[in-house]
PDB file of C-alpha atoms in Angstrom:
ATOM      1  CA  UNK A 182      30.073   1.991  -9.928  1.00  0.00           C
ATOM      2  CA  UNK A 183      26.571   0.377  -9.415  1.00  0.00           C
ATOM      3  CA  UNK A 184      23.224   1.882  -8.580  1.00  0.00           C
ATOM      4  CA  UNK A 185      20.745   0.191  -6.348  1.00  0.00           C
ATOM      5  CA  UNK A 186      19.144  -1.918  -8.994  1.00  0.00           C
ATOM      6  CA  UNK A 187      22.497  -3.424 -10.125  1.00  0.00           C
ATOM      7  CA  UNK A 188      22.905  -1.086 -13.210  1.00  0.00           C
ATOM      8  CA  UNK A 189      25.992   0.762 -13.896  1.00  0.00           C
ATOM      9  CA  UNK A 190      25.581   4.511 -14.322  1.00  0.00           C
ATOM     10  CA  UNK A 191      27.155   4.036 -17.774  1.00  0.00           C
ATOM     11  CA  UNK A 192      24.543   1.506 -18.833  1.00  0.00           C
ATOM     12  CA  UNK A 193      21.813   3.839 -17.532  1.00  0.00           C
ATOM     13  CA  UNK A 194      23.229   7.001 -19.177  1.00  0.00           C
ATOM     14  CA  UNK A 195      23.419   4.665 -22.602  1.00  0.00           C
ATOM     15  CA  UNK A 196      19.800   3.761 -22.170  1.00  0.00           C
ATOM     16  CA  UNK A 197      18.675   7.298 -21.559  1.00  0.00           C
ATOM     17  CA  UNK A 198      20.681   8.759 -24.441  1.00  0.00           C
ATOM     18  CA  UNK A 199      19.118   5.927 -26.848  1.00  0.00           C
ATOM     19  CA  UNK A 200      15.857   6.946 -25.801  1.00  0.00           C
ATOM     20  CA  UNK A 201      16.540  10.562 -26.154  1.00  0.00           C
ATOM     21  CA  UNK A 202      18.070  10.002 -29.533  1.00  0.00           C
ATOM     22  CA  UNK A 203      15.251   8.098 -30.791  1.00  0.00           C
ATOM     23  CA  UNK A 204      12.715  10.661 -29.752  1.00  0.00           C
ATOM     24  CA  UNK A 205      14.731  13.592 -31.287  1.00  0.00           C
ATOM     25  CA  UNK A 206      15.076  11.541 -34.692  1.00  0.00           C
ATOM     26  CA  UNK A 207      11.391  10.920 -34.613  1.00  0.00           C
ATOM     27  CA  UNK A 208      10.639  14.615 -34.039  1.00  0.00           C
ATOM     28  CA  UNK A 209      13.031  15.732 -36.968  1.00  0.00           C
ATOM     29  CA  UNK A 210      11.706  13.020 -39.330  1.00  0.00           C
ATOM     30  CA  UNK A 211       8.037  13.822 -38.768  1.00  0.00           C
ATOM     31  CA  UNK A 212       8.885  17.781 -39.201  1.00  0.00           C
ATOM     32  CA  UNK A 213      11.216  17.576 -42.182  1.00  0.00           C
ATOM     33  CA  UNK A 214       9.146  14.884 -43.861  1.00  0.00           C
ATOM     34  CA  UNK A 215       6.063  16.668 -43.588  1.00  0.00           C
ATOM     35  CA  UNK A 216       3.980  13.757 -42.788  1.00  0.00           C
ATOM     36  CA  UNK A 217       0.684  14.014 -41.156  1.00  0.00           C
ATOM     37  CA  UNK A 218       0.152  10.349 -40.523  1.00  0.00           C
ATOM     38  CA  UNK A 219       2.543   9.960 -37.758  1.00  0.00           C
ATOM     39  CA  UNK A 220       2.387  12.763 -35.071  1.00  0.00           C
ATOM     40  CA  UNK A 221       5.487  13.932 -33.581  1.00  0.00           C
ATOM     41  CA  UNK A 222       6.416  13.555 -30.110  1.00  0.00           C
ATOM     42  CA  UNK A 223       5.661  17.140 -29.158  1.00  0.00           C
ATOM     43  CA  UNK A 224       2.084  16.839 -30.794  1.00  0.00           C
ATOM     44  CA  UNK A 225       1.394  13.887 -28.886  1.00  0.00           C
ATOM     45  CA  UNK A 226       2.498  15.601 -25.524  1.00  0.00           C
ATOM     46  CA  UNK A 227       0.468  18.615 -26.157  1.00  0.00           C
ATOM     47  CA  UNK A 228      -2.711  16.707 -27.133  1.00  0.00           C
ATOM     48  CA  UNK A 229      -2.806  15.271 -23.689  1.00  0.00           C
ATOM     49  CA  UNK A 230      -5.465  16.930 -21.610  1.00  0.00           C
ATOM     50  CA  UNK A 231      -4.116  17.394 -18.226  1.00  0.00           C
ATOM     51  CA  UNK A 232      -7.435  17.382 -16.588  1.00  0.00           C
ATOM     52  CA  UNK A 233      -8.293  14.078 -17.927  1.00  0.00           C
ATOM     53  CA  UNK A 234      -5.325  12.403 -16.512  1.00  0.00           C
ATOM     54  CA  UNK A 235      -5.355  14.113 -13.235  1.00  0.00           C
ATOM     55  CA  UNK A 236      -9.008  13.740 -12.274  1.00  0.00           C
ATOM     56  CA  UNK A 237      -8.827   9.770 -12.297  1.00  0.00           C
ATOM     57  CA  UNK A 238      -5.529  10.033 -10.359  1.00  0.00           C
ATOM     58  CA  UNK A 239      -7.066  12.200  -7.822  1.00  0.00           C
ATOM     59  CA  UNK A 240      -9.955   9.768  -7.326  1.00  0.00           C
ATOM     60  CA  UNK A 241      -7.699   6.720  -7.269  1.00  0.00           C
ATOM     61  CA  UNK A 242      -5.807   8.489  -4.263  1.00  0.00           C
ATOM     62  CA  UNK A 243      -9.038   9.326  -2.398  1.00  0.00           C
ATOM     63  CA  UNK A 244     -10.386   5.926  -2.696  1.00  0.00           C
ATOM     64  CA  UNK A 245      -6.962   4.458  -1.672  1.00  0.00           C
ATOM     65  CA  UNK A 246      -6.850   6.683   1.295  1.00  0.00           C
ATOM     66  CA  UNK A 247     -10.225   5.591   2.414  1.00  0.00           C
ATOM     67  CA  UNK A 248      -9.414   1.977   1.778  1.00  0.00           C
ATOM     68  CA  UNK A 249      -6.097   2.535   3.894  1.00  0.00           C
ATOM     69  CA  UNK A 250      -7.960   4.242   6.726  1.00  0.00           C
ATOM     70  CA  UNK A 251     -10.566   1.460   6.855  1.00  0.00           C
ATOM     71  CA  UNK A 252      -8.167  -1.349   6.698  1.00  0.00           C
ATOM     72  CA  UNK A 253      -5.762  -0.083   9.298  1.00  0.00           C
ATOM     73  CA  UNK A 254      -8.760   0.443  11.679  1.00  0.00           C
ATOM     74  CA  UNK A 255      -9.988  -2.871  11.099  1.00  0.00           C
ATOM     75  CA  UNK A 256      -6.740  -4.475  11.450  1.00  0.00           C
ATOM     76  CA  UNK A 257      -5.844  -2.826  14.715  1.00  0.00           C
ATOM     77  CA  UNK A 258      -9.176  -4.030  16.122  1.00  0.00           C
ATOM     78  CA  UNK A 259      -8.516  -7.490  14.928  1.00  0.00           C
ATOM     79  CA  UNK A 260      -4.961  -7.244  16.716  1.00  0.00           C
ATOM     80  CA  UNK A 261      -6.464  -6.137  19.815  1.00  0.00           C
ATOM     81  CA  UNK A 262      -9.029  -8.583  19.927  1.00  0.00           C
ATOM     82  CA  UNK A 263      -6.352 -11.421  19.442  1.00  0.00           C
ATOM     83  CA  UNK A 264      -4.421 -10.167  22.337  1.00  0.00           C
ATOM     84  CA  UNK A 265      -7.514  -9.791  24.662  1.00  0.00           C
ATOM     85  CA  UNK A 266      -9.323 -12.705  23.619  1.00  0.00           C
ATOM     86  CA  UNK A 267      -6.471 -15.599  23.029  1.00  0.00           C
ATOM     87  CA  UNK A 268      -9.164 -17.892  21.798  1.00  0.00           C
ATOM     88  CA  UNK A 269      -9.762 -15.504  18.709  1.00  0.00           C
ATOM     89  CA  UNK A 270      -6.073 -15.386  17.898  1.00  0.00           C
ATOM     90  CA  UNK A 271      -5.963 -18.403  15.747  1.00  0.00           C
ATOM     91  CA  UNK A 272      -8.900 -17.222  13.678  1.00  0.00           C
ATOM     92  CA  UNK A 273      -7.596 -13.761  13.625  1.00  0.00           C
ATOM     93  CA  UNK A 274      -4.115 -14.730  12.403  1.00  0.00           C
ATOM     94  CA  UNK A 275      -5.759 -16.961   9.634  1.00  0.00           C
ATOM     95  CA  UNK A 276      -8.059 -14.180   8.520  1.00  0.00           C
ATOM     96  CA  UNK A 277      -5.010 -11.758   8.138  1.00  0.00           C
ATOM     97  CA  UNK A 278      -3.062 -14.421   6.522  1.00  0.00           C
ATOM     98  CA  UNK A 279      -5.841 -15.306   4.044  1.00  0.00           C
ATOM     99  CA  UNK A 280      -6.016 -11.384   3.135  1.00  0.00           C
ATOM    100  CA  UNK A 281      -2.179 -11.565   2.373  1.00  0.00           C
ATOM    101  CA  UNK A 282      -2.112 -14.677   0.153  1.00  0.00           C
ATOM    102  CA  UNK A 283      -5.371 -14.324  -1.840  1.00  0.00           C
ATOM    103  CA  UNK A 284      -4.089 -12.908  -5.425  1.00  0.00           C
ATOM    104  CA  UNK A 285      -5.291  -9.540  -5.827  1.00  0.00           C
ATOM    105  CA  UNK A 286      -6.182  -9.985  -9.531  1.00  0.00           C
ATOM    106  CA  UNK A 287      -8.412 -12.903  -8.618  1.00  0.00           C
ATOM    107  CA  UNK A 288     -10.172 -11.120  -5.840  1.00  0.00           C
ATOM    108  CA  UNK A 289     -10.273  -7.870  -7.880  1.00  0.00           C
ATOM    109  CA  UNK A 290     -12.054  -9.611 -10.587  1.00  0.00           C
ATOM    110  CA  UNK A 291     -14.510 -11.101  -8.317  1.00  0.00           C
ATOM    111  CA  UNK A 292     -15.354  -8.339  -6.331  1.00  0.00           C
ATOM    112  CA  UNK A 293     -15.647  -5.968  -9.669  1.00  0.00           C
ATOM    113  CA  UNK A 294     -18.522  -8.351 -10.765  1.00  0.00           C
ATOM    114  CA  UNK A 295     -20.082  -7.976  -7.319  1.00  0.00           C
ATOM    115  CA  UNK A 296     -19.717  -4.247  -6.281  1.00  0.00           C
ATOM    116  CA  UNK A 297     -19.215  -0.920  -7.866  1.00  0.00           C
ATOM    117  CA  UNK A 298     -15.807   0.029  -8.875  1.00  0.00           C
ATOM    118  CA  UNK A 299     -15.174   2.465  -5.876  1.00  0.00           C
ATOM    119  CA  UNK A 300     -16.223  -0.321  -3.432  1.00  0.00           C
ATOM    120  CA  UNK A 301     -13.842  -2.690  -4.989  1.00  0.00           C
ATOM    121  CA  UNK A 302     -10.773  -0.087  -5.154  1.00  0.00           C
ATOM    122  CA  UNK A 303     -11.618   0.653  -1.472  1.00  0.00           C
ATOM    123  CA  UNK A 304     -11.670  -3.137  -0.485  1.00  0.00           C
ATOM    124  CA  UNK A 305      -8.408  -3.996  -2.382  1.00  0.00           C
ATOM    125  CA  UNK A 306      -6.577  -0.912  -0.711  1.00  0.00           C
ATOM    126  CA  UNK A 307      -8.000  -2.102   2.824  1.00  0.00           C
ATOM    127  CA  UNK A 308      -6.836  -5.575   2.147  1.00  0.00           C
ATOM    128  CA  UNK A 309      -3.385  -4.606   1.574  1.00  0.00           C
ATOM    129  CA  UNK A 310      -2.947  -3.242   5.060  1.00  0.00           C
ATOM    130  CA  UNK A 311      -4.602  -6.056   7.198  1.00  0.00           C
ATOM    131  CA  UNK A 312      -1.604  -8.716   7.458  1.00  0.00           C
ATOM    132  CA  UNK A 313       1.077  -6.212   8.349  1.00  0.00           C
ATOM    133  CA  UNK A 314      -0.968  -4.239  10.565  1.00  0.00           C
ATOM    134  CA  UNK A 315      -2.532  -7.124  12.537  1.00  0.00           C
ATOM    135  CA  UNK A 316       1.003  -8.531  13.072  1.00  0.00           C
ATOM    136  CA  UNK A 317       2.452  -5.296  14.183  1.00  0.00           C
ATOM    137  CA  UNK A 318      -0.478  -4.788  16.435  1.00  0.00           C
ATOM    138  CA  UNK A 319       0.014  -8.138  18.083  1.00  0.00           C
ATOM    139  CA  UNK A 320       3.662  -7.868  18.513  1.00  0.00           C
ATOM    140  CA  UNK A 321       3.396  -4.336  19.935  1.00  0.00           C
ATOM    141  CA  UNK A 322       0.825  -5.232  22.202  1.00  0.00           C
ATOM    142  CA  UNK A 323       2.889  -8.092  23.638  1.00  0.00           C
ATOM    143  CA  UNK A 324       5.939  -6.055  23.862  1.00  0.00           C
ATOM    144  CA  UNK A 325       4.731  -4.015  26.847  1.00  0.00           C
ATOM    145  CA  UNK A 326       6.899  -3.966  29.817  1.00  0.00           C
ATOM    146  CA  UNK A 327       5.811  -6.667  32.223  1.00  0.00           C
ATOM    147  CA  UNK A 328       6.689  -4.629  35.294  1.00  0.00           C
ATOM    148  CA  UNK A 329       4.650  -1.843  34.282  1.00  0.00           C
ATOM    149  CA  UNK A 330       1.585  -4.303  33.572  1.00  0.00           C
ATOM    150  CA  UNK A 331       2.173  -5.949  37.065  1.00  0.00           C
ATOM    151  CA  UNK A 332       2.129  -2.288  38.645  1.00  0.00           C
ATOM    152  CA  UNK A 333      -1.059  -1.429  36.946  1.00  0.00           C
ATOM    153  CA  UNK A 334      -2.590  -4.591  38.045  1.00  0.00           C
ATOM    154  CA  UNK A 335      -1.622  -3.939  41.495  1.00  0.00           C
ATOM    155  CA  UNK A 336      -3.205  -0.383  41.507  1.00  0.00           C
ATOM    156  CA  UNK A 337      -6.539  -2.143  40.505  1.00  0.00           C
ATOM    157  CA  UNK A 338      -6.713  -1.717  36.626  1.00  0.00           C
ATOM    158  CA  UNK A 339      -9.002  -4.036  34.961  1.00  0.00           C
ATOM    159  CA  UNK A 340      -7.616  -5.848  31.804  1.00  0.00           C
ATOM    160  CA  UNK A 341      -9.025  -3.236  29.307  1.00  0.00           C
ATOM    161  CA  UNK A 342      -7.395  -0.634  31.669  1.00  0.00           C
ATOM    162  CA  UNK A 343      -4.140  -2.214  31.269  1.00  0.00           C
ATOM    163  CA  UNK A 344      -4.459  -2.668  27.548  1.00  0.00           C
ATOM    164  CA  UNK A 345      -5.539   1.031  27.245  1.00  0.00           C
ATOM    165  CA  UNK A 346      -2.901   2.323  29.739  1.00  0.00           C
ATOM    166  CA  UNK A 347       0.127   0.407  28.973  1.00  0.00           C
ATOM    167  CA  UNK A 348      -0.288  -2.114  25.911  1.00  0.00           C
ATOM    168  CA  UNK A 349      -1.881   0.251  23.371  1.00  0.00           C
ATOM    169  CA  UNK A 350       1.130   2.947  24.268  1.00  0.00           C
ATOM    170  CA  UNK A 351       3.440   0.154  23.647  1.00  0.00           C
ATOM    171  CA  UNK A 352       2.094  -0.950  20.354  1.00  0.00           C
ATOM    172  CA  UNK A 353       2.269   2.401  18.748  1.00  0.00           C
ATOM    173  CA  UNK A 354       6.043   2.000  17.466  1.00  0.00           C
ATOM    174  CA  UNK A 355       5.133  -1.408  15.771  1.00  0.00           C
ATOM    175  CA  UNK A 356       2.257   0.006  13.808  1.00  0.00           C
TER     176      UNK A 356
END
């Protein structure tokens, strides 16, 4: 039987028992040998200060959420602009594609020399959301029912009113 990654359960169990056996052997050899040069695995685990690990993780998660919200907000605005102003669509799509194809390591290094670390992290998190959200917004806005658009136009709604009432509602599942 295979797991998702293509490894059999037997292979996975063999690797897990090998790692566990190595850790137990290391622990026993260090304890019985009385060596103070090499710490035991339990010494290593107990010496880790949990606050020192969790504080940066929390900060990174906060910055990622800020970047995500900013990226999605900007992406939805670009997608709406692409649909409302057809002349802007090629520029908006090229901008979205640029954010998708630029290597993050290269961009991160450049941004780190220009901005502070939090601003760089927020920007990179925002850039990860741009392409998929712009494409989803455009596809969703264009998936609005044509009969509903014709009806709301016949009732006197402006282009912006149609977008707000019909097209934005239709775009929500695509986001």
